[in-house]
Coordinates of C-alpha atoms in Angstrom, one line a residue:
M25 CA -1.9 10.7 4.1
A26 CA -3.5 10.9 7.5
R27 CA -1.6 8.9 10.1
R28 CA -1.4 7.7 13.6
P29 CA 1.1 9.7 15.8
P30 CA 4.5 8.7 14.4
I31 CA 6.9 6.6 16.4
V32 CA 10.5 6.8 15.5
S33 CA 11.9 3.8 13.6
V34 CA 15.2 4.4 11.9
V35 CA 15.9 0.9 10.7
A36 CA 12.6 0.6 8.7
L37 CA 13.6 -2.6 6.9
V38 CA 13.9 -4.5 10.2
S39 CA 10.5 -3.2 11.4
F40 CA 8.9 -4.2 8.1
A41 CA 10.4 -7.6 8.3
L42 CA 9.2 -8.0 11.8
G43 CA 5.6 -7.2 10.8
W44 CA 5.7 -9.7 7.9
F45 CA 7.2 -12.4 10.1
V46 CA 4.6 -12.1 12.8
S47 CA 1.7 -11.9 10.3
S48 CA 3.1 -15.0 8.6
S49 CA 3.5 -16.8 12.0
L50 CA -0.1 -16.1 12.8
I51 CA -1.4 -17.8 9.7
H52 CA 1.0 -20.8 9.9
L53 CA 1.1 -21.2 13.7
S54 CA 1.5 -24.8 14.9
P55 CA 1.7 -25.7 18.6
S56 CA 4.5 -27.6 20.1
P57 CA 3.6 -31.2 20.8
N58 CA 4.7 -30.7 24.4
S59 CA 2.0 -28.1 24.8
L60 CA -0.9 -30.5 24.1
T61 CA -2.9 -32.0 27.0
S62 CA -5.8 -34.5 27.2
T63 CA -8.3 -31.7 27.0
S64 CA -9.7 -30.3 23.7
Q65 CA -7.9 -27.1 24.4
S66 CA -4.8 -26.4 26.5
I67 CA -3.7 -22.9 27.6
I68 CA -0.1 -21.7 27.1
V69 CA 0.8 -18.8 29.3
S70 CA 3.6 -16.7 27.8
S71 CA 6.3 -14.9 29.7
A72 CA 4.3 -11.8 29.2
G73 CA 1.4 -13.4 31.1
I74 CA -0.9 -13.6 28.0
Q75 CA -3.0 -16.7 27.7
C76 CA -3.0 -18.5 24.3
P77 CA -5.2 -21.5 23.7
V78 CA -4.0 -24.4 21.6
C79 CA -6.2 -27.0 20.1
K80 CA -5.3 -30.7 20.6
S81 CA -7.7 -32.3 18.1
C82 CA -6.2 -30.3 15.2
P83 CA -2.5 -30.0 16.1
N84 CA -1.5 -29.2 12.5
R85 CA -4.3 -26.6 12.0
P86 CA -4.9 -25.0 15.3
L87 CA -6.7 -22.1 13.8
T88 CA -9.6 -24.1 12.4
P89 CA -13.2 -23.7 13.7
C90 CA -12.6 -26.2 16.5
V91 CA -11.0 -23.3 18.3
S92 CA -14.2 -21.3 18.3
E93 CA -13.3 -18.8 21.0
S94 CA -9.6 -18.7 20.6
S95 CA -7.5 -15.7 21.6
V96 CA -4.6 -16.7 19.4
A97 CA -5.0 -13.7 17.1
P98 CA -5.1 -11.1 19.9
Y99 CA -2.3 -12.8 21.7
L100 CA 0.1 -12.6 18.7
L101 CA -1.0 -9.1 17.8
K102 CA -0.2 -7.9 21.3
K103 CA 3.1 -9.8 21.4
H104 CA 4.0 -8.2 18.0
A105 CA 3.1 -4.8 19.3
I106 CA 5.3 -5.2 22.4
V107 CA 8.3 -6.4 20.3
A108 CA 7.8 -3.6 17.8
E109 CA 7.7 -0.9 20.4
Q110 CA 10.9 -2.3 22.1
L111 CA 12.6 -2.2 18.7
K112 CA 11.5 1.3 18.0
A113 CA 12.6 2.5 21.4
H114 CA 16.1 1.0 20.8
M115 CA 16.3 2.7 17.4
L116 CA 15.3 6.0 18.9
R117 CA 18.3 6.0 21.1
A118 CA 20.5 5.6 18.0
R119 CA 18.7 8.3 16.0
S120 CA 21.3 11.0 16.6
Q121 CA 23.9 8.8 14.8
F122 CA 21.9 9.0 11.6
T123 CA 20.1 12.3 11.4
E124 CA 21.5 15.8 12.1
P125 CA 19.2 17.2 14.8
S126 CA 19.0 20.7 13.4
T127 CA 18.3 19.7 9.8
D128 CA 16.4 17.2 7.7
R129 CA 19.6 15.8 6.3
V130 CA 19.8 12.0 6.1
H131 CA 23.0 10.3 7.0
P132 CA 24.6 8.4 4.0
A133 CA 24.4 5.2 6.1
L134 CA 20.6 5.3 5.6
I135 CA 21.2 5.7 1.9
D136 CA 23.1 2.4 1.9
L137 CA 20.1 0.6 3.3
L138 CA 18.1 1.4 0.2
P139 CA 18.2 -0.5 -3.0
S140 CA 20.3 0.9 -5.9
E141 CA 17.2 2.3 -7.5
S142 CA 17.2 5.1 -4.8
A143 CA 19.5 7.0 -7.2
S144 CA 16.3 7.8 -9.0
I145 CA 14.9 6.9 -12.3
L146 CA 15.8 10.4 -13.4
Q147 CA 19.6 9.9 -12.8
K148 CA 19.8 6.3 -13.9
P149 CA 18.2 5.7 -17.3
V150 CA 17.9 2.0 -16.5
L151 CA 14.1 1.8 -16.6
P152 CA 13.2 -0.8 -19.2
P153 CA 11.1 0.3 -22.2
V154 CA 7.4 -0.3 -22.1
L155 CA 6.8 -3.6 -24.0
Q156 CA 4.4 -3.6 -27.0
H157 CA 2.5 -6.5 -25.4
G158 CA 2.2 -4.9 -22.0
I159 CA 1.0 -1.9 -20.0
R160 CA 2.8 0.2 -17.5
V161 CA 0.8 1.7 -14.7
A162 CA 1.9 4.0 -11.8
S163 CA 0.4 5.2 -8.5
F164 CA 1.4 8.4 -6.6
N165 CA 0.0 10.2 -3.6
I166 CA 1.0 13.8 -4.3
R167 CA 0.2 15.2 -0.8
N168 CA -2.3 17.8 -2.0
F169 CA -1.3 21.5 -1.9
V170 CA 1.3 21.3 0.8
E171 CA 3.9 24.0 0.1
P172 CA 5.9 24.7 -1.9
W173 CA 3.3 23.5 -4.4
E174 CA 4.7 25.4 -7.4
I175 CA 8.1 23.8 -6.9
R176 CA 6.7 20.4 -6.1
K177 CA 4.4 20.5 -9.1
A178 CA 7.3 20.8 -11.5
A179 CA 9.1 17.9 -9.7
I180 CA 6.0 15.7 -9.7
A181 CA 5.6 16.3 -13.4
R182 CA 9.2 15.4 -14.1
Q183 CA 8.9 12.2 -12.1
L184 CA 5.7 11.2 -13.8
R185 CA 7.1 11.9 -17.3
A186 CA 10.2 9.8 -16.5
T187 CA 8.1 6.8 -15.7
H188 CA 6.8 6.6 -19.3
A189 CA 3.7 5.1 -17.8
D190 CA 0.6 4.4 -19.9
F191 CA -1.7 5.1 -17.0
I192 CA -1.2 7.0 -13.7
G193 CA -3.5 7.0 -10.7
L194 CA -3.1 9.9 -8.3
Q195 CA -4.3 10.4 -4.7
E196 CA -4.8 13.5 -2.5
L197 CA -5.7 15.8 -5.4
R198 CA -7.4 19.0 -4.4
V199 CA -9.4 21.8 -6.1
L200 CA -9.3 25.2 -4.3
P201 CA -12.3 27.5 -4.7
D202 CA -10.1 30.5 -5.5
Q203 CA -8.2 28.8 -8.3
S204 CA -9.4 28.3 -11.8
M205 CA -7.6 24.9 -12.1
G206 CA -7.3 22.0 -9.7
Q207 CA -4.1 20.0 -9.2
L208 CA -4.9 17.4 -11.9
E209 CA -5.5 20.1 -14.5
Q210 CA -2.3 21.9 -13.5
L211 CA -0.3 18.6 -13.9
A212 CA -2.0 17.8 -17.2
Q213 CA -0.8 21.1 -18.6
L214 CA 2.8 20.1 -17.9
L215 CA 2.2 16.6 -19.2
P216 CA 0.5 17.0 -22.6
E217 CA 1.3 13.4 -23.6
Y218 CA -1.4 12.4 -21.2
R219 CA -4.4 13.4 -23.3
F220 CA -7.1 11.6 -21.2
T221 CA -7.7 12.8 -17.7
H222 CA -10.4 12.4 -15.1
F223 CA -10.9 13.8 -11.6
Q224 CA -13.3 12.1 -9.1
A225 CA -14.3 14.1 -6.0
A226 CA -14.4 12.1 -2.7
Q227 CA -15.3 14.9 -0.2
T228 CA -15.6 18.6 0.3
L229 CA -13.4 19.9 3.2
S230 CA -13.7 23.1 5.1
G231 CA -13.4 26.2 3.0
E232 CA -15.1 24.4 0.0
I233 CA -11.9 22.6 -0.8
I234 CA -12.6 19.5 -2.8
E235 CA -10.4 16.4 -2.5
G236 CA -10.4 13.3 -4.6
L237 CA -8.6 11.0 -7.0
G238 CA -7.2 11.6 -10.5
I239 CA -6.2 9.8 -13.6
L240 CA -3.6 10.6 -16.3
S241 CA -3.8 8.3 -19.3
K242 CA -2.3 7.9 -22.8
H243 CA -5.3 5.7 -23.7
P244 CA -8.9 6.7 -23.9
L245 CA -10.9 6.2 -20.7
E246 CA -14.0 4.1 -21.1
H247 CA -16.8 3.1 -18.8
I248 CA -15.9 5.6 -16.0
E249 CA -17.7 5.0 -12.7
S250 CA -17.1 5.4 -9.0
L251 CA -18.0 3.8 -5.7
A252 CA -18.6 6.2 -2.8
I253 CA -17.3 4.9 0.5
N254 CA -18.9 6.9 3.2
P255 CA -17.3 7.0 6.7
H256 CA -19.0 5.6 9.8
P257 CA -18.1 7.9 12.7
Q258 CA -19.7 5.6 15.2
L259 CA -17.3 2.9 14.2
S260 CA -14.2 4.7 13.0
S261 CA -11.7 7.4 14.1
D262 CA -11.5 8.5 10.4
T263 CA -14.3 10.8 9.3
N264 CA -13.0 11.3 5.7
A265 CA -15.2 10.2 2.9
R266 CA -13.4 8.0 0.4
V267 CA -14.0 6.8 -3.1
C268 CA -12.9 4.1 -5.5
L269 CA -12.7 5.0 -9.2
R270 CA -13.0 2.6 -12.1
V271 CA -12.1 3.1 -15.7
D272 CA -11.8 0.6 -18.6
L273 CA -8.9 0.8 -21.1
D274 CA -8.7 -0.9 -24.5
I275 CA -5.0 -1.7 -24.8
P276 CA -3.6 -2.9 -28.2
K277 CA -2.6 -6.6 -28.0
L278 CA -4.1 -6.9 -24.5
G279 CA -7.7 -6.0 -25.0
R280 CA -9.9 -4.7 -22.1
V281 CA -8.2 -3.9 -18.8
E282 CA -10.2 -2.6 -15.9
V283 CA -8.3 -0.2 -13.6
F284 CA -9.5 0.8 -10.1
V285 CA -7.9 3.7 -8.2
A286 CA -8.4 4.0 -4.4
H287 CA -7.3 5.9 -1.3
L288 CA -8.5 4.0 1.7
S289 CA -8.9 4.9 5.4
F290 CA -6.1 5.0 7.9
D291 CA -8.5 3.5 10.6
A292 CA -7.9 -0.3 10.7
G293 CA -11.5 -1.3 11.2
E294 CA -12.8 1.2 8.5
Q295 CA -10.1 -0.1 6.2
C296 CA -11.4 -3.7 6.6
R297 CA -14.9 -2.6 5.8
Q298 CA -13.8 -0.5 2.8
I299 CA -11.8 -3.4 1.3
A300 CA -14.9 -5.6 1.7
Q301 CA -17.0 -3.0 -0.3
V302 CA -14.4 -2.5 -3.0
S303 CA -13.8 -6.3 -3.3
H304 CA -17.6 -6.9 -3.7
W305 CA -17.7 -4.2 -6.4
M306 CA -14.8 -5.6 -8.3
E307 CA -16.0 -9.2 -7.9
S308 CA -19.3 -8.4 -9.6
T309 CA -17.6 -7.2 -12.8
W310 CA -14.9 -10.0 -12.7
Q311 CA -17.6 -12.7 -12.6
S312 CA -19.3 -11.3 -15.7
T313 CA -16.3 -10.3 -17.9
R314 CA -13.1 -12.0 -16.6
A315 CA -11.3 -8.9 -17.9
S316 CA -7.9 -8.2 -16.3
Q317 CA -8.3 -6.0 -13.2
I318 CA -5.7 -3.7 -11.7
L319 CA -6.3 -2.1 -8.3
L320 CA -3.9 0.6 -7.3
G321 CA -3.6 3.5 -4.9
D322 CA -2.8 4.4 -1.3
F323 CA -4.3 1.7 0.9
N324 CA -3.0 3.2 4.1
V325 CA -1.6 -0.2 5.1
Y326 CA 0.7 -0.2 8.1
F327 CA 3.5 -2.7 8.6
D328 CA 1.8 -4.1 11.7
F329 CA -1.7 -4.4 10.2
E330 CA -1.9 -6.2 6.8
W331 CA -5.2 -7.9 7.6
S332 CA -7.4 -5.7 5.6
I333 CA -5.5 -6.4 2.3
D334 CA -4.7 -10.1 3.0
P335 CA -8.1 -11.4 1.9
L336 CA -7.5 -10.1 -1.6
T337 CA -4.1 -11.7 -2.0
A338 CA -4.4 -14.9 0.1
R339 CA -3.7 -17.9 -2.1
S340 CA -3.2 -20.9 0.1
R341 CA -6.2 -22.9 1.4
D342 CA -5.0 -22.5 5.0
A343 CA -4.7 -18.8 4.8
K344 CA -8.1 -18.5 3.2
D345 CA -9.6 -20.7 5.9
F346 CA -8.1 -18.4 8.6
L347 CA -9.2 -15.2 6.9
A348 CA -12.7 -16.4 6.5
S349 CA -12.9 -17.4 10.2
P350 CA -13.8 -15.3 13.3
L351 CA -10.1 -15.3 14.2
N352 CA -9.3 -12.8 11.4
P353 CA -8.6 -9.4 13.2
C354 CA -10.9 -7.8 10.6
A355 CA -13.8 -10.1 11.5
A356 CA -15.1 -7.7 14.1
A357 CA -15.4 -5.0 11.4
Y358 CA -17.5 -7.2 9.2
S359 CA -21.2 -7.4 9.7
Q360 CA -24.5 -7.9 7.8
Q361 CA -24.0 -4.3 6.5
F362 CA -20.3 -5.0 5.6
P363 CA -20.1 -8.7 4.7
F364 CA -16.9 -10.1 3.2
H365 CA -16.6 -13.1 0.9
L366 CA -13.2 -14.2 -0.2
P367 CA -12.8 -13.5 -3.9
E368 CA -12.9 -16.6 -6.1
H369 CA -9.7 -15.6 -7.9
S370 CA -7.0 -13.9 -5.8
F371 CA -5.1 -10.8 -6.6
I372 CA -1.3 -10.7 -7.0
D373 CA 0.6 -8.0 -5.1
A374 CA 2.8 -6.7 -8.0
W375 CA 5.7 -5.6 -5.9
L376 CA 6.0 -8.9 -4.0
S377 CA 5.6 -10.8 -7.3
F378 CA 8.4 -8.9 -8.9
V379 CA 10.7 -9.2 -5.8
A380 CA 10.1 -13.0 -5.8
Q381 CA 11.8 -13.1 -9.2
L382 CA 15.0 -11.6 -7.8
D383 CA 17.8 -13.4 -6.1
R384 CA 17.8 -13.8 -2.4
R385 CA 19.9 -10.7 -1.6
E386 CA 18.1 -8.4 -3.9
S387 CA 14.8 -9.7 -2.6
R388 CA 15.9 -8.9 1.0
D389 CA 16.9 -5.4 0.0
N390 CA 13.6 -4.6 -1.7
P391 CA 10.8 -4.4 1.0
G392 CA 9.0 -1.8 -1.2
I393 CA 8.6 0.8 1.5
T394 CA 6.8 3.9 0.0
Y395 CA 6.1 5.9 3.2
P396 CA 7.7 8.0 4.4
A397 CA 9.8 9.4 1.6
M398 CA 13.5 9.9 2.4
H399 CA 13.2 13.3 4.0
N400 CA 11.6 11.9 7.1
I401 CA 12.5 8.3 7.1
A402 CA 14.1 8.6 10.5
T403 CA 11.1 10.2 12.2
A404 CA 8.1 8.0 11.3
D405 CA 7.1 4.3 11.0
S406 CA 8.0 3.0 7.6
C407 CA 5.4 1.0 5.6
R408 CA 4.1 0.1 2.2
P409 CA 0.7 1.8 1.8
D410 CA 1.1 2.4 -1.9
R411 CA 0.4 -0.8 -3.9
I412 CA -0.6 -2.2 -7.2
L413 CA -2.6 -5.4 -7.3
L414 CA -3.4 -7.6 -10.4
R415 CA -6.1 -10.1 -11.1
S416 CA -5.8 -11.6 -14.5
D417 CA -6.0 -14.8 -16.6
T418 CA -3.4 -13.5 -19.0
L419 CA -1.2 -10.7 -17.6
H420 CA 1.8 -11.2 -15.3
V421 CA 4.3 -8.9 -13.6
H422 CA 7.4 -8.1 -15.6
H423 CA 8.9 -5.2 -13.7
A424 CA 8.3 -3.0 -10.6
R425 CA 10.0 0.1 -9.3
R426 CA 9.5 3.0 -6.9
F427 CA 10.2 6.7 -7.7
G428 CA 10.5 10.0 -6.0
F429 CA 13.6 9.4 -3.9
L430 CA 15.7 12.5 -4.7
P431 CA 15.3 15.9 -3.0
F432 CA 15.5 19.2 -4.9
D433 CA 16.3 22.8 -4.0
D434 CA 14.1 25.9 -4.2
D435 CA 14.7 26.4 -7.9
G436 CA 13.7 22.8 -8.7
T437 CA 17.3 21.5 -9.3
E438 CA 17.6 17.9 -8.2
L439 CA 20.1 17.2 -5.4
P440 CA 22.2 14.0 -4.6
P441 CA 20.7 11.5 -2.1
G442 CA 21.2 12.5 1.5
R443 CA 21.0 16.3 0.9
S444 CA 18.5 18.5 2.5
G445 CA 15.8 19.9 0.2
F446 CA 12.2 19.6 -0.9
F447 CA 10.6 16.3 -2.0
A448 CA 7.9 15.7 -4.6
S449 CA 5.7 14.1 -1.9
D450 CA 5.8 12.4 1.5
H451 CA 5.1 9.2 -0.4
L452 CA 7.2 7.4 -3.0
G453 CA 5.5 6.5 -6.3
V454 CA 5.2 2.9 -7.6
L455 CA 5.1 1.7 -11.2
V456 CA 4.6 -1.8 -12.6
D457 CA 4.9 -3.3 -16.0
F458 CA 2.3 -6.0 -16.8
V459 CA 2.8 -8.1 -19.9
A460 CA 0.9 -10.8 -21.7
P461 CA 2.5 -13.9 -23.2
Q462 CA 3.6 -13.4 -26.8

């Protein structure tokens, strides 16, 4: 997963909550009555000296088109960035209290910040069985051939087998020119229960290395197709070619399910354009079939920029009005070439849907962070790039879980949380159970 230069953030949960709060505040912002004047727009000057216009004629909906040239969005984004940087600087000073400088060992205090599932699905056999009237899907970015691949490969296979998933979407798979089998084929050898596989190339890197997406499935793959998402160097800092892969599954008692696997750009503007392309592609099939759609993968979404994915999951009328307006931070990335139309039927973010079913304390302790994995949680921004989204008239979220927490030593033996060792990937995997009413 290509990233911006990491900035230390030990207390990842606080940073994640901050990003969510400011994003929510932007959509639901209401001006104070004291800030309104007799003019159609008044200007509030913050303590940071940033001008923020407020609309008088629509005090309850200040982000409607009557604020045609508003700087509300840039104002809050800049304010958010300042607060986030201050928080990270403060956490940097405390880093030595949590991580031994000469090792990658994580202090047990950080383990306590994680939900109980961090003990791993391999250690705690509490993963519920796959229901007969449901489907379990998983997503995992395996971090290509980063060494030690042979040891990591065995760990990845163990983790994937332990999920008991019906369908697994993989990102950052590579095929080397001097090897007879690519990473997907190597994993499939270790996982014979996944009889149906498919690799979709996205780009050819230097040295004729091919990178792309992969699928492991217990069900036959039907109607396989892909959407090439080419980079736009003049608009983006990311020159990697991307691809979205679609397959159809015929699931007993569920019928047809369309599954889309993606690995999107790390560049914010490019990410906005790619979501627009993928959304348009998915919308065309949704309008004709109304078959359940699952979109999963590494979306490269940062805690401070959720705007690219928000149009897919927005449900309230106010949120949709804002996202369809020029105030949306993604608006500058859209154009005649990359138009965006809000989908008629929104997606559900499976992790958030599951967490909403938990009690308040459990919900607070489950932000769903998937990057970075435990071995470098103290040295990089924490975020939730790995997601599984659902659009369906019949299916709903029954269970969600992450996997890949535990380190292992050089012979593949798993170690307790907090110990130094290798990790299956720099990402955590995500799995979700979708079920239909009985």
